[in-house]
Coordinates of C-alpha atoms and ligand atoms in Angstrom, one line a residue:
X69 CA 11.9 216.6 3.8
X70 CA 12.7 217.4 0.2
X71 CA 13.6 214.5 -2.1
X72 CA 17.1 215.8 -2.5
X73 CA 17.9 216.1 1.1
X74 CA 16.4 212.7 1.8
X75 CA 18.8 211.3 -0.7
X76 CA 21.8 213.1 0.9
X77 CA 20.7 211.8 4.3
X78 CA 20.4 208.2 3.0
X79 CA 23.9 208.4 1.3
X80 CA 25.4 209.8 4.5
X81 CA 23.8 206.9 6.5
X82 CA 25.2 204.3 4.1
X83 CA 28.7 205.9 4.2
X84 CA 28.6 206.0 8.0
X85 CA 27.7 202.3 8.1
X86 CA 30.4 201.4 5.6
X87 CA 32.9 203.5 7.7
X88 CA 32.1 201.4 10.8
X89 CA 32.4 198.2 8.9
X90 CA 35.7 199.3 7.4
X91 CA 37.0 200.6 10.7
X92 CA 36.2 197.3 12.4
X93 CA 38.0 195.3 9.8
X94 CA 41.1 197.5 10.0
X95 CA 41.3 197.1 13.8
X96 CA 40.9 193.4 14.0
X97 CA 41.8 190.6 11.6
X98 CA 38.9 188.5 10.4
X99 CA 38.2 185.4 12.4
X100 CA 39.2 182.3 10.4
X101 CA 36.3 180.0 9.8
X102 CA 35.7 177.1 12.1
X103 CA 37.0 173.8 10.7
X104 CA 35.8 170.3 10.7
X105 CA 36.8 167.1 9.0
X106 CA 34.5 165.8 6.3
X107 CA 35.4 162.6 4.5
X108 CA 39.1 163.0 3.6
X109 CA 39.2 166.8 3.8
X110 CA 39.4 169.7 6.2
X111 CA 36.4 172.0 5.4
X112 CA 34.5 175.0 6.7
X113 CA 30.9 175.1 7.9
X114 CA 29.7 175.1 4.3
X115 CA 31.8 172.0 3.5
X116 CA 34.2 173.9 1.3
X117 CA 37.8 172.6 1.6
X118 CA 40.1 174.8 3.7
X119 CA 43.8 174.4 2.9
X120 CA 46.0 175.2 5.9
X121 CA 49.2 176.7 4.7
X122 CA 51.8 177.8 7.1
X123 CA 55.1 177.6 9.0
X124 CA 56.2 175.7 12.0
X125 CA 58.4 177.1 14.7
X126 CA 61.6 175.3 15.5
X127 CA 61.6 173.9 19.1
X128 CA 60.4 176.8 21.1
X129 CA 62.9 175.9 23.8
X130 CA 65.7 176.9 21.4
X131 CA 64.1 179.6 19.3
X132 CA 61.6 181.3 21.5
X133 CA 62.4 184.7 20.1
X134 CA 60.4 183.9 16.9
X135 CA 57.2 183.3 18.8
X136 CA 55.9 186.8 18.4
X137 CA 53.1 188.6 16.5
X138 CA 55.3 190.6 14.1
X139 CA 57.2 187.5 13.1
X140 CA 54.0 185.6 12.4
X141 CA 52.6 188.6 10.6
X142 CA 55.6 188.6 8.2
X143 CA 54.7 185.0 7.2
X144 CA 51.0 185.9 6.9
X145 CA 52.0 188.6 4.4
X146 CA 53.8 185.9 2.4
X147 CA 50.7 183.7 2.3
X148 CA 50.6 181.7 5.5
X149 CA 47.3 181.2 7.3
X150 CA 48.7 178.8 9.9
X151 CA 51.3 178.7 12.6
X152 CA 52.5 175.5 14.2
X153 CA 54.1 175.7 17.7
X154 CA 56.6 172.8 18.2
X155 CA 56.8 171.9 21.9
X156 CA 59.4 169.1 22.3
X157 CA 58.2 166.4 24.6
X158 CA 61.3 164.7 25.9
X159 CA 63.5 166.0 28.7
X160 CA 66.6 165.3 26.6
X161 CA 65.1 167.5 23.8
X162 CA 64.3 170.7 25.6
X163 CA 61.0 169.8 27.4
X164 CA 60.3 172.5 29.9
X165 CA 57.0 173.1 31.5
X166 CA 57.8 176.8 32.0
X167 CA 57.5 177.1 28.2
X168 CA 53.7 176.6 28.3
X169 CA 53.7 180.4 28.5
X170 CA 55.4 180.5 25.1
X171 CA 52.6 178.3 23.6
X172 CA 50.1 180.7 25.1
X173 CA 51.9 183.7 23.6
X174 CA 52.0 182.0 20.3
X175 CA 48.3 181.1 20.3
X176 CA 47.4 184.7 21.2
X177 CA 49.6 186.1 18.5
X178 CA 48.2 183.8 15.8
X179 CA 44.7 184.4 17.0
X180 CA 45.1 188.2 16.9
X181 CA 46.2 187.8 13.3
X182 CA 43.3 185.7 12.4
X183 CA 45.4 182.7 11.8
X184 CA 45.0 179.0 12.6
X185 CA 47.4 177.6 15.2
X186 CA 48.5 174.0 15.7
X187 CA 49.8 173.1 19.2
X188 CA 52.3 170.3 18.4
X189 CA 53.4 167.8 21.1
X190 CA 56.8 167.2 19.3
X191 CA 57.8 163.7 20.1
X192 CA 61.0 162.8 18.2
X193 CA 63.9 161.1 20.1
X194 CA 61.2 159.7 22.4
X195 CA 60.0 157.6 19.4
X196 CA 57.0 156.0 21.2
X197 CA 54.3 158.4 22.3
X198 CA 53.6 156.2 25.3
X199 CA 57.1 157.2 26.7
X200 CA 56.0 160.7 27.7
X201 CA 52.2 160.0 27.9
X202 CA 51.9 161.3 31.4
X203 CA 53.4 164.7 30.4
X204 CA 51.3 164.6 27.2
X205 CA 48.1 164.2 29.4
X206 CA 49.1 167.1 31.5
X207 CA 49.9 169.2 28.4
X208 CA 46.7 168.6 26.5
X209 CA 44.5 168.8 29.6
X210 CA 45.9 172.3 30.2
X211 CA 45.5 173.5 26.6
X212 CA 42.2 171.8 25.8
X213 CA 40.7 173.4 28.8
X214 CA 42.1 176.8 27.9
X215 CA 41.2 176.7 24.2
X216 CA 37.9 174.8 24.3
X217 CA 35.7 176.3 21.7
X218 CA 38.4 178.5 20.2
X219 CA 37.9 177.5 16.7
X220 CA 41.3 178.4 15.2
X221 CA 43.2 176.0 17.5
X222 CA 44.2 172.5 16.4
X223 CA 46.0 169.9 18.5
X224 CA 48.7 167.7 17.1
X225 CA 49.2 164.9 19.6
X226 CA 52.4 163.2 18.6
X227 CA 54.7 164.7 16.0
X228 CA 56.6 161.7 14.6
X229 CA 56.3 158.2 16.2
X230 CA 59.4 156.2 15.2
X231 CA 61.6 153.2 16.2
X232 CA 60.0 150.2 17.7
X233 CA 56.4 151.5 17.5
X234 CA 53.4 150.2 15.7
X235 CA 50.0 151.8 14.9
X236 CA 47.9 149.1 16.5
X237 CA 49.9 148.5 19.6
X238 CA 51.1 151.9 20.5
X239 CA 50.0 155.0 18.5
X240 CA 46.3 154.2 18.1
X241 CA 45.7 153.4 21.8
X242 CA 47.7 156.5 22.8
X243 CA 45.6 158.6 20.3
X244 CA 42.3 157.2 21.7
X245 CA 43.3 158.2 25.2
X246 CA 44.4 161.7 24.2
X247 CA 41.2 162.2 22.1
X248 CA 39.1 161.2 25.0
X249 CA 40.9 163.6 27.2
X250 CA 40.9 166.6 24.8
X251 CA 37.2 166.0 24.1
X252 CA 36.3 166.3 27.8
X253 CA 36.9 170.0 27.2
X254 CA 37.2 170.8 23.5
X255 CA 34.3 169.1 21.7
X256 CA 35.2 170.0 18.1
X257 CA 38.7 171.3 17.7
X258 CA 40.6 169.2 15.1
X259 CA 43.0 166.6 16.5
X260 CA 45.9 165.6 14.3
X261 CA 47.3 162.1 15.0
X262 CA 50.9 161.3 14.1
X263 CA 51.5 158.2 12.0
X264 CA 54.2 155.4 12.0
X265 CA 57.7 155.9 10.6
X266 CA 58.2 159.6 11.3
X267 CA 54.6 160.3 10.2
X268 CA 54.9 158.7 6.8
X269 CA 52.9 155.4 6.9
X270 CA 49.5 157.0 6.4
X271 CA 48.6 154.1 4.0
X272 CA 48.8 151.7 7.0
X273 CA 46.6 153.9 9.1
X274 CA 44.0 154.2 6.3
X275 CA 43.5 150.4 6.8
X276 CA 42.6 150.9 10.4
X277 CA 41.6 154.5 11.2
X278 CA 40.2 155.7 14.5
X279 CA 36.4 155.2 14.4
X280 CA 33.5 156.9 16.0
X281 CA 35.2 160.2 16.6
X282 CA 34.7 163.5 14.9
X283 CA 37.3 165.9 13.5
X284 CA 40.3 163.6 13.5
X285 CA 43.0 164.2 10.8
X286 CA 46.4 162.4 10.4
X287 CA 49.9 163.8 10.1
X288 CA 52.1 163.2 7.0
X289 CA 55.6 164.6 6.8
X290 CA 58.1 164.8 3.9
X291 CA 61.5 166.2 3.1
X292 CA 61.7 166.5 -0.7
X293 CA 65.4 165.6 -1.2
X294 CA 64.9 162.3 0.7
X295 CA 61.2 161.4 0.1
X296 CA 60.0 160.9 -3.5
X297 CA 57.6 158.9 -5.6
X298 CA 57.2 156.0 -3.2
X299 CA 56.1 158.3 -0.4
X300 CA 53.8 160.3 -2.7
X301 CA 52.1 157.0 -3.5
X302 CA 51.5 156.3 0.2
X303 CA 49.9 159.8 0.6
X304 CA 47.8 159.3 -2.5
X305 CA 46.6 155.8 -1.6
X306 CA 45.7 156.9 1.9
X307 CA 43.9 160.1 0.9
X308 CA 42.0 158.4 -1.9
X309 CA 41.0 155.7 0.5
X310 CA 39.3 158.3 2.6
X311 CA 42.0 159.3 5.2
X312 CA 42.0 163.0 6.0
X313 CA 45.7 164.0 5.9
X314 CA 47.6 167.2 6.7
X315 CA 51.2 167.8 6.1
X316 CA 52.2 169.4 9.4
X317 CA 55.9 169.4 8.5
X318 CA 57.8 169.5 5.3
X319 CA 60.9 171.0 3.7
X320 CA 62.5 170.8 0.3
X321 CA 66.0 169.6 1.6
X322 CA 66.8 166.2 3.1
X323 CA 65.3 164.6 6.1
X324 CA 68.1 165.8 8.4
X325 CA 66.6 169.2 7.9
X326 CA 69.9 170.1 6.1
X327 CA 71.7 169.2 2.9
X328 CA 70.8 170.0 -0.6
X329 CA 67.5 171.3 -1.9
X330 CA 65.7 169.2 -4.5
X331 CA 63.4 171.6 -6.5
X332 CA 62.3 169.0 -9.0
X333 CA 60.9 166.7 -6.2
X334 CA 59.6 169.8 -4.3
X335 CA 57.5 170.7 -7.4
X336 CA 56.1 167.2 -7.7
X337 CA 55.1 167.4 -4.0
X338 CA 53.4 170.8 -4.4
X339 CA 51.5 169.5 -7.4
X340 CA 50.1 166.6 -5.5
X341 CA 49.2 168.6 -2.4
X342 CA 47.4 171.3 -4.5
X343 CA 45.5 168.7 -6.5
X344 CA 44.2 167.0 -3.3
X345 CA 43.8 170.2 -1.4
X346 CA 46.0 169.0 1.4
X347 CA 47.3 171.5 3.9
X348 CA 51.1 172.0 4.4
X349 CA 53.2 173.6 7.1
X350 CA 56.9 174.3 6.4
X351 CA 59.7 173.5 8.9
X352 CA 61.2 175.8 10.5
X353 CA 61.1 179.5 11.6
X354 CA 64.7 180.1 12.6
X355 CA 67.9 181.4 11.2
X356 CA 69.8 178.2 12.2
X357 CA 72.6 177.3 9.9
X358 CA 70.7 174.5 8.3
X359 CA 68.9 174.3 4.9
X360 CA 65.4 173.9 6.4
X361 CA 65.6 177.1 8.4
X362 CA 63.4 179.6 6.6
X363 CA 65.4 182.7 7.5
X364 CA 69.0 183.3 6.4
X365 CA 71.6 182.7 9.1
X366 CA 73.0 186.2 8.6
X367 CA 69.5 187.8 9.3
X368 CA 69.2 188.5 13.0
X369 CA 65.6 190.0 12.8
X370 CA 62.9 188.2 14.7
X371 CA 60.1 190.4 13.4
X372 CA 59.2 192.3 10.2
X373 CA 60.9 189.6 8.2
X374 CA 60.7 190.1 4.4
X375 CA 61.1 187.8 1.5
X376 CA 64.6 189.0 1.0
X377 CA 65.5 187.8 4.5
X378 CA 64.5 184.3 3.7
X379 CA 66.9 181.4 3.0
X380 CA 66.9 179.6 -0.3
X381 CA 64.4 177.0 1.0
X382 CA 62.3 179.8 2.5
X383 CA 62.1 181.8 -0.7
X384 CA 61.2 178.7 -2.8
X385 CA 58.5 177.7 -0.3
X386 CA 56.7 181.0 -0.1
X387 CA 57.0 181.3 -3.8
X388 CA 55.4 177.9 -4.5
X389 CA 53.2 176.9 -1.7
Ligands
IDC481 C1 65.4 169.0 13.5 C2 66.0 170.5 13.5 C3 67.4 170.5 14.0 C4 67.4 169.8 15.3 C5 66.8 168.4 15.3 C6 66.8 167.7 16.6 O1 65.8 171.0 12.2 O2 67.9 171.8 14.0 O3 68.8 169.8 15.8 O4 65.5 168.5 14.8 O5 65.9 168.3 17.4 C7 61.8 166.1 11.6 C8 61.4 166.5 13.0 C9 62.1 167.8 13.3 C10 63.5 167.9 12.8 C11 63.4 167.8 11.2 C12 64.7 167.9 10.5 O6 60.1 166.5 13.3 O7 62.1 168.0 14.7 O8 64.1 169.1 13.1 N1 62.7 166.6 10.9 O9 65.6 166.8 10.9 N2 61.3 165.0 11.0 C13 61.9 164.9 9.8 C14 62.8 165.9 9.7

């Protein structure tokens, strides 16, 4: 073969290979890297910090319509890499086993988009995780079996312990049981453990963390118009003491999920989270008439949501996270 035609053939081969690579990318979102916990951080296989940034559904019993791929994709375009699926655990708060299917749809949608997904057992009015422990066991057995080895899935085992609950007597023993149960199936998926006082007292947990288990992180929640310096101190203390923390829920209004927005405090929170490379998931994907809802009440879309459809808190959050 002449030199010139050899060159043309080589160029064609390279272009063909690039075409395959490009085509492959276009069809399927890149798989997010597998996660692990190292020291006080969530990292990838090369030990580089991975910051989970995302949005949480409202209770999927009330707002199931937002659990869909196009809706999640809208938030991905605005910078999210994570979806949290909030499954309320108490009968009085919308627990319904027939909603497992919604969790499955949500995991699939997030997975198809190359996003991380947190399966959240959303205890709230049932302040003590032991109250619905039997249902929690059934829930996590089902999902850990199903998603064993699926590296974009994380398990959050008790949203917000509150009321007459202590770390040592209630939450830690509950967590150890759930970890054992999940690890029967899923050996490495990150398990996020809720902390006392609506997932705020991470400083107490840092004194007595769960030992001899891998890939355990702890939940921390804040609402910027209620929680300020004092709570930031708790987070800083715990994280600097070595506790791996992830903010699986926050908003910039008050702790009721409603009321005024406090941008000054919100900025201080973002600064701290960015400095410590701590992940953050915003509450909530709905158009409910409450400040924390990320979508405007007048917007009825459940897919292809754009920045202009977002509420005031939604716009601020996607502009500053
Ligand atoms: C709120 C919702 C609200 C709902 C209420 C009770 O925003 O629409 O009526 O729950 O289910 C949390 C909880 C989260 C709360 C949120 C705001 O984890 O479930 O959602 N919040 O109050 N912790 C602190 C604040």
